[in-house]
Amino acid sequence: MPLAAYAARDDNCRGRRHPEPPPGDRTQHQRDRDRIIHCGAFRRLEYKTQVFVNHEGDMFRTRLTHTLEVAQICRSLARSLGLNEALAEAISLAHDLGHTPFGHAGQDALNACMTPHGGFEHNVQSLRTVDVLEQRYPGFPGINLTFETREGILKHCTRDIAAKLGDVGERFLNGGQPTLEAQLTNLADEIAYNSHDLDDGLRAGMLSFELLCEESASFRDHYDAVRRDFGSLPGRVGQHEIIRRIIKAQIADLRGTSAARLAAAGVGSLQDVRSATGPLIAFSDAMRADNDQLKALLNRRVYQHYRVRRMTSRARRVVTDLFGAFLNDPLLLPPDTLERVEQREAQRGLRGRARAVADYVAGMTDRYALAQHAALFGSVPNP
Ligand code: MG
């Protein structure tokens, strides 16, 4: 399918922070995607928690498999809307690179530690990872991605932070929208986590068909339809069939609603997308309401489940202890990290020291953080 007039393309690409010759054998955004896959932060996603920690079982999503599911959903949607598939994929693959170990619990703990020093936000950290922290090229820091991929990674940020980020921060100060590919990634992320957390919640025994049919009208509709089509299916296959239909219904709704909004707004170019008053990629009101209901249910039954909360509480302790120990005594750090901490401290004082320690802790995988904690404080028993 040819690219639509409102897609991001090489000829309307705003370029890279550090000028480079154009890629010869691939597009600008294909080059971005390839660089992301080869970076260290991407590989570490394999050992970072999505919702369930690794030791709960081998079948649960990790931050890496979540990322791959987002990329798959986003690519399909991009293709069907005539958007730039490589850009959609690049943003998806990079969207969680800045996540701390232990999922949102780790991020909240690190943010609390960093409150006196400028705060910590995983979304901003994802951008920082590709702009600064990955060191792979002799000529520049980071992996020097295009403007479009970088603005897509920066899903939201405060005005204070936006003011320090230059061109990618401008839309948070002056209004304006990012590319449709970026807007798509946000909602592909939501489709992925809602559906895979249902799947993982069922697998973990925190959810059941009975409970879901009682608490979610849309789940009950899909459940009834599967029963009508197949009679009684074995639990696991039935579960996959229902979740497949949930994903399909969300994708179809998002594609149909977004195509209608683009047509109604008369959007004919990337410039029209950028100057629109709000996002053009959206769910219908009915699907938005279903999703919000599902999200509330997952929060109640899965994210607040005592087994998840035990992990959360332990994560908070591990992250807080590590941050405090390294901030108070940087000599506990390995030499290359110590060097970075000292450099940052020389430039920005205690704030710089804290930021470099936060970069180190945020980059850890779950198991690396646990091993560091055990080395410094003695082991923390499993919950
Ligand atoms: Mg995500």
Short mmCIF file of C-alpha atoms and ligand atoms in Angstrom, two decimals:
data_model
loop_
_atom_site.label_atom_id
_atom_site.label_comp_id
_atom_site.label_asym_id
_atom_site.label_seq_id
_atom_site.Cartn_x
_atom_site.Cartn_y
_atom_site.Cartn_z
CA MET A 1 0.00 0.00 0.00
CA PRO A 2 1.45 3.42 -0.91
CA LEU A 3 1.97 5.87 1.91
CA ALA A 4 -0.93 8.25 2.56
CA ALA A 5 -0.40 11.98 2.07
CA TYR A 6 -0.42 12.50 5.86
CA ALA A 7 2.25 9.88 6.60
CA ALA A 8 5.75 10.75 7.81
CA ARG A 9 8.22 10.12 4.99
CA ASP A 10 11.91 10.56 4.28
CA ASP A 11 11.20 13.72 2.31
CA ASN A 12 9.46 15.42 5.24
CA CYS A 13 11.84 14.03 7.89
CA ARG A 14 13.20 16.78 10.14
CA GLY A 15 16.55 15.06 10.44
CA ARG A 16 18.92 14.12 13.26
CA ARG A 17 20.55 16.16 16.02
CA HIS A 18 23.99 15.31 14.66
CA PRO A 19 23.97 15.47 10.85
CA GLU A 20 24.82 12.21 9.10
CA PRO A 21 24.84 11.17 5.43
CA PRO A 22 21.46 9.69 4.40
CA PRO A 23 21.20 5.91 4.71
CA GLY A 24 21.82 4.39 1.30
CA ASP A 25 19.91 1.15 1.38
CA ARG A 26 17.05 1.85 3.80
CA THR A 27 14.83 4.74 4.83
CA GLN A 28 15.65 7.14 7.67
CA HIS A 29 13.11 5.50 9.97
CA GLN A 30 14.21 1.98 9.05
CA ARG A 31 17.68 3.04 10.16
CA ASP A 32 16.20 4.27 13.47
CA ARG A 33 14.45 0.93 14.01
CA ASP A 34 17.66 -0.99 13.32
CA ARG A 35 19.68 1.17 15.72
CA ILE A 36 17.15 0.64 18.50
CA ILE A 37 17.23 -3.15 18.11
CA HIS A 38 21.02 -3.13 18.40
CA CYS A 39 21.22 -1.02 21.56
CA GLY A 40 21.97 -2.39 25.04
CA ALA A 41 18.88 -0.88 26.68
CA PHE A 42 16.72 -2.87 24.24
CA ARG A 43 18.35 -6.15 25.22
CA ARG A 44 17.88 -5.40 28.92
CA LEU A 45 14.09 -5.18 28.43
CA GLU A 46 14.12 -8.98 28.48
CA TYR A 47 14.81 -8.98 32.21
CA LYS A 48 12.59 -6.09 33.26
CA THR A 49 9.17 -6.62 34.78
CA GLN A 50 6.02 -5.68 32.93
CA VAL A 51 3.53 -6.64 35.66
CA PHE A 52 4.68 -10.08 36.82
CA VAL A 53 8.29 -10.57 37.89
CA ASN A 54 10.29 -13.14 35.99
CA HIS A 55 10.36 -15.73 38.76
CA GLU A 56 6.54 -15.95 38.77
CA GLY A 57 6.85 -18.08 35.63
CA ASP A 58 8.31 -18.23 32.16
CA MET A 59 5.02 -17.57 30.35
CA PHE A 60 4.34 -14.04 31.59
CA ARG A 61 5.08 -10.95 29.56
CA THR A 62 8.31 -9.17 30.16
CA ARG A 63 9.01 -5.60 29.14
CA LEU A 64 10.58 -7.00 25.95
CA THR A 65 7.67 -9.21 24.88
CA HIS A 66 5.27 -6.36 25.72
CA THR A 67 7.36 -4.12 23.45
CA LEU A 68 7.26 -6.66 20.61
CA GLU A 69 3.48 -6.99 20.93
CA VAL A 70 3.09 -3.21 20.78
CA ALA A 71 5.30 -3.13 17.67
CA GLN A 72 3.26 -5.88 16.00
CA ILE A 73 -0.08 -4.17 16.65
CA CYS A 74 1.30 -0.78 15.65
CA ARG A 75 2.79 -2.08 12.39
CA SER A 76 -0.51 -3.67 11.32
CA LEU A 77 -2.40 -0.49 12.09
CA ALA A 78 0.17 1.68 10.32
CA ARG A 79 0.04 -0.47 7.21
CA SER A 80 -3.74 -0.44 7.07
CA LEU A 81 -3.88 3.36 7.44
CA GLY A 82 -1.16 4.00 4.85
CA LEU A 83 1.26 5.26 7.50
CA ASN A 84 5.02 4.78 7.80
CA GLU A 85 5.40 1.29 9.19
CA ALA A 86 9.10 1.60 10.00
CA LEU A 87 8.53 4.79 12.02
CA ALA A 88 5.60 3.20 13.90
CA GLU A 89 7.80 0.20 14.63
CA ALA A 90 10.79 2.30 15.72
CA ILE A 91 8.72 4.33 18.20
CA SER A 92 7.09 1.16 19.54
CA LEU A 93 10.40 -0.61 20.03
CA ALA A 94 11.85 2.39 21.89
CA HIS A 95 8.80 3.45 23.89
CA ASP A 96 9.74 1.63 27.12
CA LEU A 97 13.56 1.78 26.95
CA GLY A 98 13.67 4.12 29.95
CA HIS A 99 11.67 1.86 32.23
CA THR A 100 13.25 1.05 35.58
CA PRO A 101 13.47 -2.49 36.94
CA PHE A 102 10.22 -3.77 38.53
CA GLY A 103 7.75 -1.89 36.34
CA HIS A 104 5.77 1.05 37.65
CA ALA A 105 6.71 0.30 41.26
CA GLY A 106 10.36 0.89 40.40
CA GLN A 107 9.57 4.08 38.55
CA ASP A 108 7.49 5.48 41.43
CA ALA A 109 10.26 4.68 43.91
CA LEU A 110 12.94 6.28 41.75
CA ASN A 111 10.76 9.31 41.18
CA ALA A 112 10.33 9.69 44.95
CA CYS A 113 14.12 9.45 45.42
CA MET A 114 14.69 12.01 42.65
CA THR A 115 12.01 14.52 43.75
CA PRO A 116 14.57 16.88 45.33
CA HIS A 117 16.80 16.55 42.25
CA GLY A 118 14.43 17.17 39.33
CA GLY A 119 12.26 14.00 39.40
CA PHE A 120 12.29 10.86 37.30
CA GLU A 121 9.84 9.93 34.53
CA HIS A 122 10.30 6.77 32.46
CA ASN A 123 9.02 8.43 29.31
CA VAL A 124 11.61 11.21 29.49
CA GLN A 125 14.19 8.57 30.43
CA SER A 126 13.43 6.61 27.23
CA LEU A 127 14.37 9.70 25.23
CA ARG A 128 17.44 10.28 27.40
CA THR A 129 18.49 6.67 26.75
CA VAL A 130 18.56 7.12 22.97
CA ASP A 131 19.86 10.72 23.08
CA VAL A 132 22.58 10.44 25.70
CA LEU A 133 23.01 7.21 27.61
CA GLU A 134 23.67 4.71 24.83
CA GLN A 135 27.30 5.18 23.84
CA ARG A 136 27.92 3.36 20.59
CA TYR A 137 29.23 5.90 18.08
CA PRO A 138 32.56 7.73 18.00
CA GLY A 139 31.03 10.94 16.61
CA PHE A 140 28.11 11.61 18.96
CA PRO A 141 26.42 10.53 22.18
CA GLY A 142 23.30 8.37 21.99
CA ILE A 143 22.12 6.66 18.82
CA ASN A 144 21.16 9.87 17.02
CA LEU A 145 17.60 9.02 15.98
CA THR A 146 15.42 11.19 13.73
CA PHE A 147 13.26 13.97 15.13
CA GLU A 148 10.08 11.95 14.37
CA THR A 149 11.17 8.90 16.36
CA ARG A 150 12.37 11.06 19.26
CA GLU A 151 9.15 13.11 19.44
CA GLY A 152 7.18 9.85 19.32
CA ILE A 153 9.11 8.45 22.28
CA LEU A 154 8.31 11.59 24.29
CA LYS A 155 4.64 10.83 24.86
CA HIS A 156 4.14 13.37 27.60
CA CYS A 157 6.26 15.65 29.74
CA THR A 158 5.97 18.64 32.04
CA ARG A 159 6.47 22.18 30.74
CA ASP A 160 9.65 22.52 32.83
CA ILE A 161 11.23 19.50 31.21
CA ALA A 162 9.87 20.39 27.76
CA ALA A 163 11.60 23.77 27.97
CA LYS A 164 14.98 22.01 28.33
CA LEU A 165 14.48 19.54 25.49
CA GLY A 166 14.64 21.89 22.51
CA ASP A 167 12.69 21.00 19.35
CA VAL A 168 11.06 17.77 20.64
CA GLY A 169 9.72 19.64 23.67
CA GLU A 170 8.15 22.48 21.68
CA ARG A 171 4.72 20.94 21.22
CA PHE A 172 4.24 20.71 25.00
CA LEU A 173 4.79 24.46 25.21
CA ASN A 174 3.10 25.72 22.03
CA GLY A 175 0.50 23.05 21.29
CA GLY A 176 0.57 20.95 18.15
CA GLN A 177 0.44 17.22 17.57
CA PRO A 178 3.09 14.60 16.80
CA THR A 179 2.98 12.37 13.70
CA LEU A 180 0.09 9.94 13.28
CA GLU A 181 2.64 7.14 13.72
CA ALA A 182 3.41 8.48 17.23
CA GLN A 183 -0.28 8.82 18.06
CA LEU A 184 -0.79 5.24 16.90
CA THR A 185 1.94 3.91 19.19
CA ASN A 186 0.23 5.33 22.28
CA LEU A 187 -2.95 3.44 21.55
CA ALA A 188 -1.20 0.27 20.31
CA ASP A 189 0.51 0.27 23.73
CA GLU A 190 -2.91 0.41 25.40
CA ILE A 191 -4.35 -2.39 23.21
CA ALA A 192 -1.30 -4.55 24.00
CA TYR A 193 -1.24 -4.10 27.76
CA ASN A 194 -4.97 -4.38 28.30
CA SER A 195 -5.15 -7.62 26.35
CA HIS A 196 -1.94 -9.23 27.60
CA ASP A 197 -2.61 -8.31 31.21
CA LEU A 198 -5.98 -10.04 30.89
CA ASP A 199 -4.19 -13.08 29.50
CA ASP A 200 -1.49 -13.01 32.21
CA GLY A 201 -4.07 -12.31 34.94
CA LEU A 202 -6.04 -15.40 33.85
CA ARG A 203 -2.85 -17.46 33.72
CA ALA A 204 -1.89 -16.31 37.22
CA GLY A 205 -5.33 -17.28 38.55
CA MET A 206 -6.14 -13.68 39.59
CA LEU A 207 -8.96 -13.55 37.02
CA SER A 208 -11.51 -16.11 35.82
CA PHE A 209 -14.01 -16.22 32.96
CA GLU A 210 -16.86 -15.99 35.50
CA LEU A 211 -15.46 -12.92 37.14
CA LEU A 212 -14.64 -11.23 33.83
CA CYS A 213 -18.11 -11.92 32.42
CA GLU A 214 -19.60 -10.40 35.54
CA GLU A 215 -17.43 -7.28 35.58
CA SER A 216 -16.88 -6.51 31.88
CA ALA A 217 -19.74 -6.29 29.39
CA SER A 218 -17.37 -6.44 26.40
CA PHE A 219 -15.59 -9.53 27.73
CA ARG A 220 -18.97 -11.20 28.22
CA ASP A 221 -19.95 -10.39 24.61
CA HIS A 222 -16.77 -11.99 23.24
CA TYR A 223 -17.14 -14.96 25.60
CA ASP A 224 -20.75 -15.54 24.46
CA ALA A 225 -19.76 -15.22 20.79
CA VAL A 226 -16.97 -17.79 21.18
CA ARG A 227 -19.38 -20.18 22.93
CA ARG A 228 -21.88 -19.67 20.12
CA ASP A 229 -19.28 -20.35 17.42
CA PHE A 230 -17.47 -23.27 19.00
CA GLY A 231 -19.57 -24.62 21.85
CA SER A 232 -17.35 -25.30 24.83
CA LEU A 233 -13.66 -24.94 24.10
CA PRO A 234 -10.86 -26.15 26.35
CA GLY A 235 -10.07 -23.28 28.75
CA ARG A 236 -6.72 -22.26 27.33
CA VAL A 237 -7.76 -22.27 23.66
CA GLY A 238 -11.00 -20.51 24.57
CA GLN A 239 -8.96 -17.90 26.41
CA HIS A 240 -6.75 -17.30 23.39
CA GLU A 241 -9.76 -17.08 21.08
CA ILE A 242 -11.48 -14.50 23.32
CA ILE A 243 -8.35 -12.39 23.68
CA ARG A 244 -7.67 -12.59 19.93
CA ARG A 245 -11.16 -11.22 19.33
CA ILE A 246 -10.66 -8.45 21.89
CA ILE A 247 -7.47 -7.34 20.10
CA LYS A 248 -9.11 -7.58 16.67
CA ALA A 249 -12.14 -5.56 17.78
CA GLN A 250 -9.91 -2.83 19.22
CA ILE A 251 -7.75 -2.67 16.11
CA ALA A 252 -10.81 -2.51 13.83
CA ASP A 253 -12.40 0.21 15.97
CA LEU A 254 -9.22 2.28 16.11
CA ARG A 255 -8.65 1.98 12.35
CA GLY A 256 -12.26 2.85 11.46
CA THR A 257 -12.60 5.73 13.91
CA SER A 258 -9.23 7.21 12.97
CA ALA A 259 -9.84 6.95 9.19
CA ALA A 260 -13.20 8.71 9.66
CA ARG A 261 -11.63 11.47 11.77
CA LEU A 262 -8.86 12.03 9.23
CA ALA A 263 -11.43 12.31 6.43
CA ALA A 264 -13.77 14.56 8.43
CA ALA A 265 -10.93 16.93 9.35
CA GLY A 266 -9.79 17.06 5.70
CA VAL A 267 -6.24 16.12 6.69
CA GLY A 268 -4.06 16.10 3.57
CA SER A 269 -0.49 16.43 4.81
CA LEU A 270 1.80 15.91 7.78
CA GLN A 271 1.56 19.65 8.39
CA ASP A 272 -2.24 19.31 8.80
CA VAL A 273 -1.61 16.52 11.34
CA ARG A 274 0.80 18.70 13.31
CA SER A 275 -1.46 21.73 13.41
CA ALA A 276 -4.65 19.82 14.35
CA THR A 277 -6.19 20.85 17.67
CA GLY A 278 -6.12 17.31 19.08
CA PRO A 279 -5.05 13.75 18.31
CA LEU A 280 -6.60 12.31 15.14
CA ILE A 281 -5.94 8.69 16.04
CA ALA A 282 -8.61 7.60 18.52
CA PHE A 283 -11.03 4.92 19.63
CA SER A 284 -14.77 5.43 19.27
CA ASP A 285 -16.52 6.68 22.43
CA ALA A 286 -17.99 3.23 23.02
CA MET A 287 -14.62 1.47 22.73
CA ARG A 288 -12.99 4.12 24.92
CA ALA A 289 -15.60 3.42 27.60
CA ASP A 290 -15.02 -0.37 27.28
CA ASN A 291 -11.28 0.10 27.58
CA ASP A 292 -11.59 2.32 30.61
CA GLN A 293 -13.81 -0.27 32.26
CA LEU A 294 -11.29 -3.00 31.46
CA LYS A 295 -8.44 -0.90 32.81
CA ALA A 296 -10.30 -0.29 36.08
CA LEU A 297 -10.97 -4.01 36.36
CA LEU A 298 -7.32 -4.90 35.78
CA ASN A 299 -6.30 -2.37 38.36
CA ARG A 300 -8.68 -3.77 40.95
CA ARG A 301 -8.07 -7.46 40.30
CA VAL A 302 -4.50 -7.70 39.01
CA TYR A 303 -2.34 -4.63 39.71
CA GLN A 304 -3.65 -4.38 43.28
CA HIS A 305 -3.57 -8.15 43.89
CA TYR A 306 -1.60 -8.99 47.01
CA ARG A 307 0.94 -11.05 45.05
CA VAL A 308 1.65 -8.11 42.76
CA ARG A 309 1.68 -5.71 45.73
CA ARG A 310 4.27 -7.84 47.50
CA MET A 311 6.53 -7.43 44.50
CA THR A 312 5.73 -3.73 44.45
CA SER A 313 6.69 -3.30 48.05
CA ARG A 314 9.92 -5.21 47.64
CA ALA A 315 10.76 -3.27 44.48
CA ARG A 316 10.30 0.01 46.27
CA ARG A 317 12.73 -1.08 48.97
CA VAL A 318 15.37 -2.36 46.53
CA VAL A 319 15.30 0.75 44.31
CA THR A 320 15.23 3.17 47.26
CA ASP A 321 18.07 1.38 49.07
CA LEU A 322 20.27 1.23 45.96
CA PHE A 323 19.71 4.87 45.07
CA GLY A 324 20.45 6.01 48.63
CA ALA A 325 23.58 3.88 48.96
CA PHE A 326 25.10 5.07 45.67
CA LEU A 327 24.14 8.70 46.17
CA ASN A 328 25.71 8.79 49.63
CA ASP A 329 28.82 6.88 48.63
CA PRO A 330 29.59 6.87 44.89
CA LEU A 331 32.77 4.91 45.63
CA LEU A 332 30.52 1.85 45.85
CA LEU A 333 29.91 2.17 42.10
CA PRO A 334 31.80 0.25 39.39
CA PRO A 335 34.56 2.37 37.78
CA ASP A 336 32.87 3.41 34.52
CA THR A 337 29.68 4.42 36.35
CA LEU A 338 31.71 6.26 38.99
CA GLU A 339 33.42 8.20 36.22
CA ARG A 340 30.06 9.29 34.78
CA VAL A 341 28.80 10.26 38.24
CA GLU A 342 31.90 12.36 38.87
CA GLN A 343 31.63 14.05 35.48
CA ARG A 344 27.98 14.97 36.05
CA GLU A 345 28.74 16.14 39.57
CA ALA A 346 31.55 18.38 38.29
CA GLN A 347 29.05 20.01 35.89
CA ARG A 348 25.93 20.21 38.04
CA GLY A 349 26.82 19.48 41.67
CA LEU A 350 24.60 17.21 43.76
CA ARG A 351 21.83 17.36 41.15
CA GLY A 352 24.21 15.97 38.55
CA ARG A 353 25.41 13.25 40.91
CA ALA A 354 21.80 12.23 41.63
CA ARG A 355 20.87 12.17 37.93
CA ALA A 356 23.81 9.91 37.06
CA VAL A 357 22.96 7.55 39.94
CA ALA A 358 19.32 7.49 38.75
CA ASP A 359 20.51 6.67 35.21
CA TYR A 360 22.46 3.73 36.60
CA VAL A 361 19.62 2.39 38.75
CA ALA A 362 17.02 2.89 35.98
CA GLY A 363 19.15 0.93 33.53
CA MET A 364 19.30 -2.14 35.80
CA THR A 365 17.36 -5.30 35.05
CA ASP A 366 15.32 -6.81 37.89
CA ARG A 367 17.84 -9.52 38.59
CA TYR A 368 20.82 -7.18 38.42
CA ALA A 369 19.13 -4.85 40.91
CA LEU A 370 18.39 -7.77 43.25
CA ALA A 371 22.00 -8.98 43.00
CA GLN A 372 23.33 -5.47 43.73
CA HIS A 373 20.98 -5.19 46.67
CA ALA A 374 22.06 -8.56 48.02
CA ALA A 375 25.74 -7.55 47.64
CA LEU A 376 25.22 -4.29 49.53
CA PHE A 377 22.57 -5.13 52.09
CA GLY A 378 22.37 -8.93 52.29
CA SER A 379 19.68 -10.82 50.44
CA VAL A 380 16.05 -9.83 50.30
CA PRO A 381 14.01 -13.04 50.52
CA ASN A 382 11.43 -13.74 47.82
CA PRO A 383 7.91 -12.72 48.81
MG MG B 1 4.42 0.18 27.11
#
